[in-house]
């Protein structure tokens, strides 16, 4: 093949099955974007910010399991990718980033827009390499793609704009995607795990996203052990629905039933989870962990036994060694607790025709009820994640994406762009907070420009809600949290997007139905209660004391109205 390096890059991406590249154009990317334009086989998805491009690519990669690509021009252009790439990397999304560089002759002498991308991206990638000569590109690009796919994370190719335009004569490769190996457990270790489980009276399973391909096996094990299943947030998609053993989540946004099921067990079996919050693990239980990632074993809490294995293969081998238990008292207690907790949450979501204030529980329950059977939901970090975790009903067809490991604000709408671009036939709903939405609001116009029918629901409570709650729980006066927002629906209409504004609960259903039925992009601006409390599954005495201290400080600081509003919103329900 005779051509330039940029043309070679475009053709190799085609061979690897890439269908779109998310990015913002720039002079150092001109060779690459021109190569894409000439061939017209890969869509250039024109974003307004490179961070949005990386989040969008990450969403596509998480949904498809295939390689997705984003690109940024030299210096600040590709530097903007970094937050989104951190999220991709921590989420295990196979993403290739093309980081254009300053002219090759100017590297190292403090040129305009100079950075060192090969250094900057090291912490958020499995592989990053600078292409100094066109002849390096074939081997660097091949390795980058293979590493991103095989290791499920980010790889970065750094190439100067002038290098991309230099001639390159190289044969095009064939592409065979690496197949992940089946990691088999040591049979002796599985028998040891079975001995621990058989000797236990009250076993609880705690399951994460690593159970995605082992749902049937996890449920079969729970049935044999008469064990409740507690799921982590990323395990919700795979284990919560149609599962008689599921008793909810634990953690800061979880259910009291999930917390209790873990704290009251005598043996905890961790399956495919790297749940980070140590205070929610039991203090005295025996703990067995099975995970495909060796770094996860014993990473959060002391374990008696850690087994490195793929759950799809380990659990069928473990099951024959596990005795069928007849005592279901632990399971029955956890189920009853879950039923009570679920009923309390559902009561908070009930809509009274006389209600004057929209509560986020009401909104999310209606979204779940009215959305398509195979809808893809994205949710912003903070309170939108809380309400999504507690009220969205997933069914094995729906998907839920968020910045669940990296915890970045402003992810939801950006991930929705990637989800909708790669899945044009499915309904995509972004559950955005007003803080997150306004942080990256520039890419809202991308929905209109590209004709992406994403439904953006903005929880407009006028504050950085989760941060405000954290401050109050620490006994501090909330500072710097208030958001003075516009009428987002009017703003959407001015930008060519259909918009609805909801200020009372009775308006919710009609607005959501109309937005979901609208054939193009739509925004629903939901003005909701600012002072809605998010209670952890187990509130400590210290938290209660600190919250009381906040109330006293608020009164002394002349914020008595805020205290009264807090009581009105929460205590009267």
Coordinates of C-alpha atoms in Angstrom, one line a residue:
X1 CA 0.0 0.0 0.0
X2 CA 1.3 3.5 -0.9
X3 CA -0.1 6.5 0.9
X4 CA 0.6 8.5 4.0
X5 CA 0.5 7.6 7.6
X6 CA -2.9 9.1 8.3
X7 CA -4.4 7.1 5.4
X8 CA -2.9 4.0 6.8
X9 CA -4.3 4.8 10.3
X10 CA -7.8 5.2 8.8
X11 CA -7.7 1.9 6.9
X12 CA -6.4 -0.1 9.9
X13 CA -9.3 1.3 12.0
X14 CA -11.7 0.1 9.3
X15 CA -10.1 -3.3 9.3
X16 CA -10.5 -3.4 13.1
X17 CA -14.2 -2.8 12.8
X18 CA -14.3 0.8 14.0
X19 CA -17.4 2.6 12.8
X20 CA -17.0 6.1 14.3
X21 CA -14.4 8.4 15.8
X22 CA -15.4 11.0 18.4
X23 CA -13.4 14.2 18.6
X24 CA -12.8 17.9 17.8
X25 CA -10.9 18.8 14.7
X26 CA -7.7 20.7 14.7
X27 CA -4.7 21.5 12.5
X28 CA -2.6 18.6 13.8
X29 CA -5.5 16.2 13.1
X30 CA -6.1 17.5 9.6
X31 CA -4.3 14.5 7.9
X32 CA -6.4 12.0 9.9
X33 CA -9.7 13.7 9.5
X34 CA -9.0 14.2 5.7
X35 CA -8.2 10.4 5.4
X36 CA -11.6 9.6 7.1
X37 CA -13.4 12.1 4.8
X38 CA -11.8 10.6 1.7
X39 CA -12.8 7.0 2.5
X40 CA -16.1 7.9 4.0
X41 CA -16.4 4.6 5.8
X42 CA -15.9 5.8 9.4
X43 CA -18.1 8.5 10.8
X44 CA -16.4 11.5 12.4
X45 CA -18.6 12.4 15.3
X46 CA -18.2 16.1 15.7
X47 CA -18.2 17.0 19.4
X48 CA -17.9 20.4 21.1
X49 CA -15.3 19.3 23.7
X50 CA -12.7 16.5 23.7
X51 CA -13.7 15.4 27.2
X52 CA -17.2 14.7 25.8
X53 CA -15.6 12.7 23.0
X54 CA -13.8 10.4 25.4
X55 CA -16.9 9.8 27.5
X56 CA -18.9 9.1 24.4
X57 CA -16.4 6.6 23.1
X58 CA -16.3 5.0 26.5
X59 CA -20.1 4.5 26.5
X60 CA -20.0 2.9 23.1
X61 CA -17.2 0.6 24.2
X62 CA -19.0 -0.5 27.4
X63 CA -22.2 -1.2 25.5
X64 CA -20.7 -3.0 22.6
X65 CA -17.7 -4.6 24.2
X66 CA -15.8 -3.6 21.0
X67 CA -13.1 -1.0 20.4
X68 CA -14.2 2.6 20.3
X69 CA -12.0 5.6 19.2
X70 CA -11.7 9.2 20.2
X71 CA -9.2 11.9 19.0
X72 CA -7.8 15.2 20.1
X73 CA -5.5 17.8 18.4
X74 CA -2.1 18.8 19.9
X75 CA -1.6 20.3 23.3
X76 CA -4.8 21.4 25.0
X77 CA -6.9 19.4 22.5
X78 CA -5.8 16.0 23.5
X79 CA -5.2 17.1 27.1
X80 CA -9.0 17.6 27.3
X81 CA -9.5 13.9 26.6
X82 CA -7.8 12.9 29.9
X83 CA -10.8 13.0 32.3
X84 CA -13.0 11.0 30.0
X85 CA -10.1 8.5 29.4
X86 CA -9.6 8.0 33.1
X87 CA -13.3 7.0 33.3
X88 CA -12.9 4.7 30.3
X89 CA -9.9 3.1 31.8
X90 CA -11.4 2.6 35.3
X91 CA -14.6 1.2 33.7
X92 CA -12.7 -1.4 31.6
X93 CA -13.8 0.1 28.3
X94 CA -11.6 -0.8 25.3
X95 CA -10.9 2.7 23.9
X96 CA -8.1 3.9 21.5
X97 CA -7.2 7.6 21.7
X98 CA -5.4 9.3 18.9
X99 CA -3.5 12.2 20.4
X100 CA -2.1 14.5 17.8
X101 CA 1.1 16.2 18.6
X102 CA 3.0 19.4 17.8
X103 CA 5.3 19.5 14.8
X104 CA 7.9 16.8 15.2
X105 CA 10.7 19.3 14.6
X106 CA 9.6 21.5 17.5
X107 CA 9.3 18.8 20.2
X108 CA 11.4 19.6 23.3
X109 CA 11.9 23.3 22.8
X110 CA 8.8 24.7 24.5
X111 CA 6.8 25.2 21.3
X112 CA 3.3 26.7 21.2
X113 CA 0.8 24.2 22.7
X114 CA 3.6 21.8 23.7
X115 CA 2.9 19.0 26.1
X116 CA 4.2 15.5 26.6
X117 CA 1.2 13.3 25.8
X118 CA 3.3 10.1 26.2
X119 CA 3.8 11.1 29.8
X120 CA 0.4 12.6 30.5
X121 CA -1.6 9.6 29.5
X122 CA 0.4 7.0 31.3
X123 CA -1.7 6.8 34.4
X124 CA -5.0 6.3 32.5
X125 CA -3.9 3.8 29.9
X126 CA -2.4 0.3 29.5
X127 CA -0.3 1.5 26.6
X128 CA 0.8 4.9 25.3
X129 CA 3.5 5.5 22.6
X130 CA 4.9 8.3 20.5
X131 CA 5.2 7.7 16.8
X132 CA 8.3 9.6 15.7
X133 CA 8.6 8.2 12.2
X134 CA 5.8 6.8 9.9
X135 CA 7.5 3.5 9.8
X136 CA 6.8 3.0 13.5
X137 CA 3.0 3.4 13.0
X138 CA 2.1 -0.1 11.9
X139 CA 3.6 -1.8 14.9
X140 CA 2.6 0.8 17.4
X141 CA -1.0 1.0 16.2
X142 CA -1.3 -2.8 16.0
X143 CA -0.1 -3.1 19.6
X144 CA -2.3 -0.3 20.9
X145 CA -5.4 -1.8 19.4
X146 CA -4.6 -5.3 20.7
X147 CA -3.8 -4.0 24.2
X148 CA -7.0 -1.9 24.4
X149 CA -9.1 -4.9 23.4
X150 CA -7.3 -7.6 25.3
X151 CA -6.8 -5.7 28.6
X152 CA -10.1 -3.8 28.5
X153 CA -8.9 -0.3 28.9
X154 CA -7.3 2.7 27.1
X155 CA -4.4 2.7 24.7
X156 CA -3.0 6.0 23.2
X157 CA -1.2 6.6 20.0
X158 CA 0.7 10.0 19.9
X159 CA 1.5 11.2 16.4
X160 CA 2.6 14.7 15.2
X161 CA 0.5 16.2 12.4
X162 CA 3.4 16.4 10.0
X163 CA 4.3 12.8 10.7
X164 CA 0.8 11.7 9.9
X165 CA 1.2 13.4 6.4
X166 CA 4.5 11.7 5.6
X167 CA 4.5 8.8 3.0
X168 CA 4.1 5.3 4.4
X169 CA 4.5 2.2 2.4
X170 CA 3.3 -0.8 4.5
X171 CA 1.1 -3.8 4.0
X172 CA -2.3 -3.6 5.6
X173 CA -2.7 -6.1 8.5
X174 CA -5.4 -8.7 9.0
X175 CA -7.3 -8.2 12.2
X176 CA -8.3 -10.9 14.6
X177 CA -9.6 -9.6 17.9
X178 CA -7.8 -11.2 20.9
X179 CA -10.0 -13.7 22.8
X180 CA -9.9 -13.4 26.5
X181 CA -8.5 -16.6 28.0
X182 CA -10.7 -18.7 30.3
X183 CA -9.0 -18.5 33.7
X184 CA -9.6 -21.7 35.5
X185 CA -9.6 -22.0 39.3
X186 CA -7.4 -24.5 41.2
X187 CA -9.7 -27.4 42.0
X188 CA -8.2 -27.7 45.5
X189 CA -8.9 -24.0 46.2
X190 CA -12.6 -24.5 45.1
X191 CA -12.9 -27.5 47.4
X192 CA -11.5 -25.3 50.2
X193 CA -14.0 -22.6 49.4
X194 CA -16.8 -25.2 49.5
X195 CA -15.6 -26.4 52.9
X196 CA -15.9 -22.9 54.3
X197 CA -19.4 -22.4 52.8
X198 CA -20.6 -25.8 54.0
X199 CA -19.4 -25.0 57.5
X200 CA -21.3 -21.7 57.6
X201 CA -24.9 -21.1 58.8
X202 CA -25.4 -17.7 57.4
X203 CA -23.8 -17.0 54.0
X204 CA -24.3 -13.8 52.0
X205 CA -23.2 -13.3 48.4
X206 CA -21.9 -9.8 47.4
X207 CA -21.8 -9.5 43.7
X208 CA -20.5 -6.9 41.2
X209 CA -20.1 -6.3 37.5
X210 CA -17.8 -9.3 37.3
X211 CA -21.0 -11.5 37.5
X212 CA -22.2 -10.1 34.1
X213 CA -21.7 -13.4 32.3
X214 CA -22.5 -15.6 35.3
X215 CA -25.9 -14.6 36.4
X216 CA -27.4 -18.1 36.1
X217 CA -24.6 -19.7 38.1
X218 CA -24.7 -17.0 40.8
X219 CA -28.4 -17.6 41.4
X220 CA -28.0 -21.3 41.4
X221 CA -25.3 -21.0 44.1
X222 CA -27.5 -18.7 46.2
X223 CA -30.4 -21.2 45.9
X224 CA -28.2 -24.0 47.1
X225 CA -26.8 -22.0 50.0
X226 CA -30.1 -20.3 50.8
X227 CA -28.1 -17.1 50.7
X228 CA -29.2 -13.6 50.1
X229 CA -27.5 -11.7 47.2
X230 CA -26.4 -8.1 47.8
X231 CA -25.3 -6.3 44.6
X232 CA -22.9 -3.5 44.1
X233 CA -24.0 -0.6 41.9
X234 CA -22.4 -2.0 38.8
X235 CA -23.9 -5.4 39.6
X236 CA -27.4 -4.0 39.5
X237 CA -27.8 -4.5 35.7
X238 CA -27.0 -8.2 35.9
X239 CA -28.4 -9.5 39.2
X240 CA -31.3 -7.4 40.6
X241 CA -34.1 -8.2 38.2
X242 CA -36.2 -11.4 38.5
X243 CA -34.0 -12.6 41.3
X244 CA -35.7 -14.0 44.4
X245 CA -32.4 -13.9 46.3
X246 CA -31.6 -10.2 45.7
X247 CA -32.0 -8.0 48.8
X248 CA -30.7 -4.7 47.4
X249 CA -27.5 -2.7 47.5
X250 CA -25.2 -1.6 50.3
X251 CA -22.9 1.4 50.5
X252 CA -23.5 5.1 50.8
X253 CA -26.4 4.9 48.4
X254 CA -27.7 1.5 49.2
X255 CA -30.6 -0.1 51.1
X256 CA -30.7 -0.9 54.8
X257 CA -31.5 -4.5 53.9
X258 CA -28.3 -4.9 51.8
X259 CA -26.3 -3.5 54.6
X260 CA -27.8 -5.8 57.2
X261 CA -27.5 -8.9 55.0
X262 CA -23.7 -8.4 54.9
X263 CA -23.2 -7.3 58.5
X264 CA -25.3 -10.3 59.9
X265 CA -23.7 -13.1 57.9
X266 CA -21.0 -15.4 59.3
X267 CA -19.5 -15.9 55.8
X268 CA -19.3 -13.4 53.0
X269 CA -18.6 -14.6 49.4
X270 CA -17.4 -11.8 47.2
X271 CA -18.0 -12.4 43.5
X272 CA -16.6 -10.1 40.8
X273 CA -16.6 -7.0 42.9
X274 CA -14.0 -4.5 44.0
X275 CA -16.5 -2.5 46.2
X276 CA -14.4 0.3 47.7
X277 CA -16.1 1.3 51.0
X278 CA -14.4 -0.7 53.8
X279 CA -16.8 0.4 56.5
X280 CA -19.6 -1.7 54.9
X281 CA -17.8 -5.0 55.1
X282 CA -18.6 -7.2 58.1
X283 CA -16.0 -7.1 60.9
X284 CA -16.1 -10.7 62.1
X285 CA -17.3 -12.9 59.1
X286 CA -15.1 -15.3 57.2
X287 CA -14.6 -13.9 53.7
X288 CA -14.0 -15.8 50.5
X289 CA -13.4 -13.9 47.2
X290 CA -13.4 -15.1 43.6
X291 CA -12.3 -12.5 41.0
X292 CA -10.7 -12.4 37.6
X293 CA -8.4 -9.5 38.6
X294 CA -5.6 -10.6 40.9
X295 CA -5.3 -7.0 42.2
X296 CA -8.8 -7.2 43.6
X297 CA -8.2 -10.1 45.9
X298 CA -8.1 -8.9 49.4
X299 CA -7.8 -5.3 48.2
X300 CA -10.6 -3.9 50.4
X301 CA -10.9 -6.2 53.4
X302 CA -9.0 -9.1 54.9
X303 CA -10.0 -12.4 53.2
X304 CA -9.5 -16.0 54.3
X305 CA -9.4 -17.3 50.8
X306 CA -8.9 -15.6 47.4
X307 CA -9.4 -17.4 44.2
X308 CA -8.2 -16.1 40.8
X309 CA -10.7 -17.3 38.3
X310 CA -13.4 -16.5 35.7
X311 CA -16.8 -16.9 37.5
X312 CA -18.4 -18.5 34.4
X313 CA -16.0 -21.4 34.8
X314 CA -15.4 -21.4 38.6
X315 CA -19.0 -21.4 39.8
X316 CA -20.1 -24.5 37.9
X317 CA -17.0 -26.3 39.3
X318 CA -17.8 -25.1 42.8
X319 CA -21.5 -26.0 42.9
X320 CA -21.1 -29.8 43.1
X321 CA -19.0 -29.4 46.2
X322 CA -21.5 -27.2 48.0
X323 CA -24.0 -28.9 50.2
X324 CA -27.7 -27.9 49.8
X325 CA -28.8 -26.1 52.9
X326 CA -32.2 -26.5 54.4
X327 CA -32.1 -23.7 57.0
X328 CA -33.3 -20.5 55.2
X329 CA -33.7 -18.3 58.3
X330 CA -30.9 -15.9 57.2
X331 CA -32.4 -15.6 53.7
X332 CA -35.9 -15.2 55.0
X333 CA -34.9 -12.5 57.4
X334 CA -33.0 -10.6 54.6
X335 CA -35.9 -11.0 52.3
X336 CA -38.4 -9.6 54.8
X337 CA -36.0 -6.7 55.6
X338 CA -35.7 -6.0 51.8
X339 CA -39.5 -6.0 51.4
X340 CA -39.8 -3.4 54.2
X341 CA -37.0 -1.2 52.8
X342 CA -38.5 -1.4 49.3
X343 CA -41.9 -0.5 50.5
X344 CA -40.6 2.5 52.3
X345 CA -38.7 3.7 49.2
X346 CA -41.8 3.2 47.0
X347 CA -43.9 5.2 49.4
X348 CA -41.5 8.1 49.0
X349 CA -42.1 7.9 45.3
X350 CA -45.9 8.0 45.5
X351 CA -47.4 11.1 43.8
X352 CA -50.3 12.9 45.6
X353 CA -52.4 15.1 43.4
X354 CA -52.1 17.9 46.0
X355 CA -48.3 17.8 46.1
X356 CA -46.6 21.1 45.4
X357 CA -43.0 20.0 45.3
X358 CA -41.5 17.4 42.9
X359 CA -39.4 14.8 44.7
X360 CA -36.6 13.0 42.7
X361 CA -38.0 9.7 43.8
X362 CA -41.2 10.4 42.0
X363 CA -39.4 11.4 38.9
X364 CA -37.2 8.3 38.7
X365 CA -40.0 5.9 39.4
X366 CA -42.0 7.4 36.5
X367 CA -39.0 7.4 34.2
X368 CA -38.6 3.7 35.0
X369 CA -42.2 3.0 34.3
X370 CA -42.5 5.0 31.1
X371 CA -39.1 4.3 29.4
X372 CA -38.7 1.7 26.7
X373 CA -38.2 -2.0 27.6
X374 CA -34.7 -1.9 26.2
X375 CA -33.8 1.7 27.1
X376 CA -30.2 2.7 27.8
X377 CA -29.9 5.0 30.9
X378 CA -27.0 7.2 31.8
X379 CA -26.8 9.0 35.2
X380 CA -24.7 11.7 36.5
X381 CA -22.6 11.3 39.7
X382 CA -24.2 12.4 42.9
X383 CA -27.9 12.3 43.7
X384 CA -28.9 11.3 40.2
X385 CA -26.9 8.1 40.8
X386 CA -28.7 7.5 44.1
X387 CA -32.2 7.8 42.5
X388 CA -31.2 5.7 39.5
X389 CA -29.9 2.9 41.7
X390 CA -33.0 2.9 43.9
X391 CA -35.8 3.4 41.4
X392 CA -34.8 2.3 37.9
X393 CA -36.0 -1.2 37.2
X394 CA -33.7 -3.1 34.9
X395 CA -34.8 -6.3 33.2
X396 CA -31.8 -7.8 31.4
X397 CA -32.5 -5.7 28.3
X398 CA -32.0 -2.3 29.7
X399 CA -28.6 -0.9 30.4
X400 CA -27.3 1.6 33.0
X401 CA -24.1 3.6 32.6
X402 CA -22.4 6.1 34.8
X403 CA -19.1 7.2 36.1
X404 CA -19.3 4.5 38.8
X405 CA -15.6 4.0 39.4
X406 CA -14.0 7.3 38.4
X407 CA -16.9 9.4 39.9
X408 CA -16.7 12.3 37.5
X409 CA -19.3 14.9 37.3
X410 CA -21.0 15.7 33.9
X411 CA -20.8 12.1 32.5
X412 CA -24.4 11.3 31.8
X413 CA -25.2 13.4 28.7
X414 CA -21.8 12.7 27.2
X415 CA -22.2 9.0 27.6
X416 CA -25.7 9.3 26.2
X417 CA -24.2 10.7 23.0
X418 CA -22.0 7.7 22.5
X419 CA -24.8 5.3 23.4
X420 CA -27.2 6.9 20.9
X421 CA -24.7 7.3 18.1
X422 CA -23.8 3.6 18.4
X423 CA -27.3 2.3 19.1
X424 CA -29.6 4.5 16.9
X425 CA -32.6 2.2 17.3
X426 CA -32.7 2.3 21.0
X427 CA -34.1 4.9 23.5
X428 CA -31.4 6.6 25.4
X429 CA -32.2 8.6 28.6
X430 CA -29.8 10.9 30.3
X431 CA -30.6 11.4 34.0
X432 CA -28.6 14.6 34.5
X433 CA -28.0 16.7 37.6
X434 CA -28.2 20.5 37.1
X435 CA -24.5 20.7 38.2
X436 CA -23.3 18.0 35.8
X437 CA -25.5 19.2 32.9
X438 CA -24.2 22.8 33.1
X439 CA -20.6 21.7 33.6
X440 CA -20.5 20.3 30.0
X441 CA -23.5 22.0 28.6
X442 CA -21.7 22.9 25.4
X443 CA -22.2 19.4 24.0
X444 CA -26.0 19.6 24.4
X445 CA -26.0 21.3 21.0
X446 CA -24.3 18.1 19.6
X447 CA -27.7 16.4 20.1
X448 CA -29.3 18.8 17.7
X449 CA -26.5 19.1 15.3
X450 CA -26.1 15.3 14.9
X451 CA -29.9 14.6 15.2
X452 CA -29.4 12.3 18.1
X453 CA -32.8 11.7 19.8
X454 CA -31.4 11.5 23.4
X455 CA -33.9 12.3 26.1
X456 CA -32.1 14.6 28.7
X457 CA -33.9 14.8 32.1
X458 CA -32.4 17.5 34.2
X459 CA -32.9 17.2 38.0
X460 CA -33.0 21.0 38.6
X461 CA -32.7 21.3 42.4
X462 CA -30.5 24.4 42.3
X463 CA -27.5 22.9 44.2
X464 CA -24.6 20.5 44.0
X465 CA -26.9 18.2 46.0
X466 CA -24.6 15.3 47.1
X467 CA -21.9 17.7 48.1
X468 CA -24.3 19.8 50.1
X469 CA -25.5 16.7 52.0
X470 CA -22.0 15.6 52.7
X471 CA -21.2 19.0 54.2
X472 CA -24.3 18.9 56.4
X473 CA -23.6 15.4 57.5
X474 CA -20.1 16.6 58.6
X475 CA -21.7 19.4 60.7
X476 CA -20.6 22.1 58.2
X477 CA -22.6 24.9 56.7
X478 CA -23.0 24.2 53.0
X479 CA -20.8 26.6 51.0
X480 CA -20.4 27.1 47.3
X481 CA -23.2 24.6 46.4
X482 CA -26.0 26.9 45.2
X483 CA -26.7 26.9 41.4
X484 CA -28.6 29.8 39.9
X485 CA -30.1 28.1 36.9
X486 CA -32.0 29.3 33.8
X487 CA -35.2 27.8 32.4
X488 CA -33.5 24.8 30.8
X489 CA -36.5 24.0 28.7
X490 CA -36.6 27.5 27.2
X491 CA -32.9 27.2 26.6
X492 CA -33.3 23.9 24.9
X493 CA -36.0 25.3 22.6
X494 CA -33.7 28.2 21.6
X495 CA -31.1 25.5 20.6
X496 CA -33.5 23.6 18.4
X497 CA -34.3 20.9 21.0
X498 CA -37.8 20.2 22.2
X499 CA -38.2 21.2 25.9
X500 CA -40.6 20.8 28.7
X501 CA -40.5 22.4 32.2
X502 CA -42.1 20.6 35.1
X503 CA -42.7 22.4 38.4
X504 CA -45.4 20.2 40.1
X505 CA -45.6 16.5 40.4
X506 CA -48.9 16.4 38.5
X507 CA -47.1 17.6 35.4
X508 CA -44.5 14.8 35.4
X509 CA -46.2 12.0 33.6
X510 CA -47.5 14.0 30.7
X511 CA -44.1 15.8 30.2
X512 CA -42.2 12.5 30.2
X513 CA -44.7 10.8 27.9
X514 CA -44.4 13.6 25.4
X515 CA -40.6 13.8 25.6
X516 CA -40.2 10.0 25.2
X517 CA -42.6 10.0 22.2
X518 CA -40.8 13.0 20.5
X519 CA -38.8 11.7 17.5
X520 CA -35.8 14.0 18.1
X521 CA -33.7 15.1 21.0
X522 CA -35.7 16.4 24.0
X523 CA -35.1 17.9 27.4
X524 CA -37.3 17.8 30.5
X525 CA -36.4 20.4 33.1
X526 CA -37.7 19.1 36.4
X527 CA -37.6 21.7 39.2
X528 CA -37.3 19.6 42.3
X529 CA -36.8 19.8 46.1
X530 CA -33.4 21.1 47.0
X531 CA -33.4 19.8 50.5
X532 CA -34.1 16.1 49.7
X533 CA -32.1 14.0 52.1
X534 CA -30.2 10.9 50.9
X535 CA -29.9 8.7 54.0
X536 CA -27.2 6.0 54.1
X537 CA -28.4 2.4 54.9
X538 CA -26.9 2.7 58.4
X539 CA -26.7 6.2 60.0
X540 CA -24.1 6.4 62.7
X541 CA -24.4 8.4 66.0
X542 CA -21.5 10.6 64.7
X543 CA -23.5 11.5 61.6
X544 CA -26.6 12.3 63.6
X545 CA -24.5 14.5 66.0
X546 CA -22.8 16.3 63.1
X547 CA -26.1 16.8 61.3
X548 CA -27.5 18.3 64.5
X549 CA -24.5 20.6 64.7
X550 CA -25.2 21.8 61.2
X551 CA -28.8 22.6 62.1
X552 CA -27.6 24.7 65.1
X553 CA -25.0 26.5 62.9
X554 CA -27.6 27.2 60.3
X555 CA -29.9 28.8 62.8
X556 CA -27.1 30.9 64.3
X557 CA -26.0 31.9 60.7
X558 CA -29.5 33.2 60.0
X559 CA -30.5 30.3 57.8
X560 CA -33.6 29.4 59.8
X561 CA -35.6 29.3 56.5
X562 CA -33.3 26.6 55.2
X563 CA -33.9 24.5 58.3
X564 CA -37.6 24.9 58.0
X565 CA -37.5 23.9 54.3
X566 CA -35.4 20.9 55.2
X567 CA -38.1 19.8 57.7
X568 CA -40.9 20.5 55.3
X569 CA -39.5 18.5 52.4
X570 CA -38.4 15.5 54.5
X571 CA -40.2 15.2 57.8
X572 CA -43.7 15.6 56.6
X573 CA -43.5 12.8 54.0

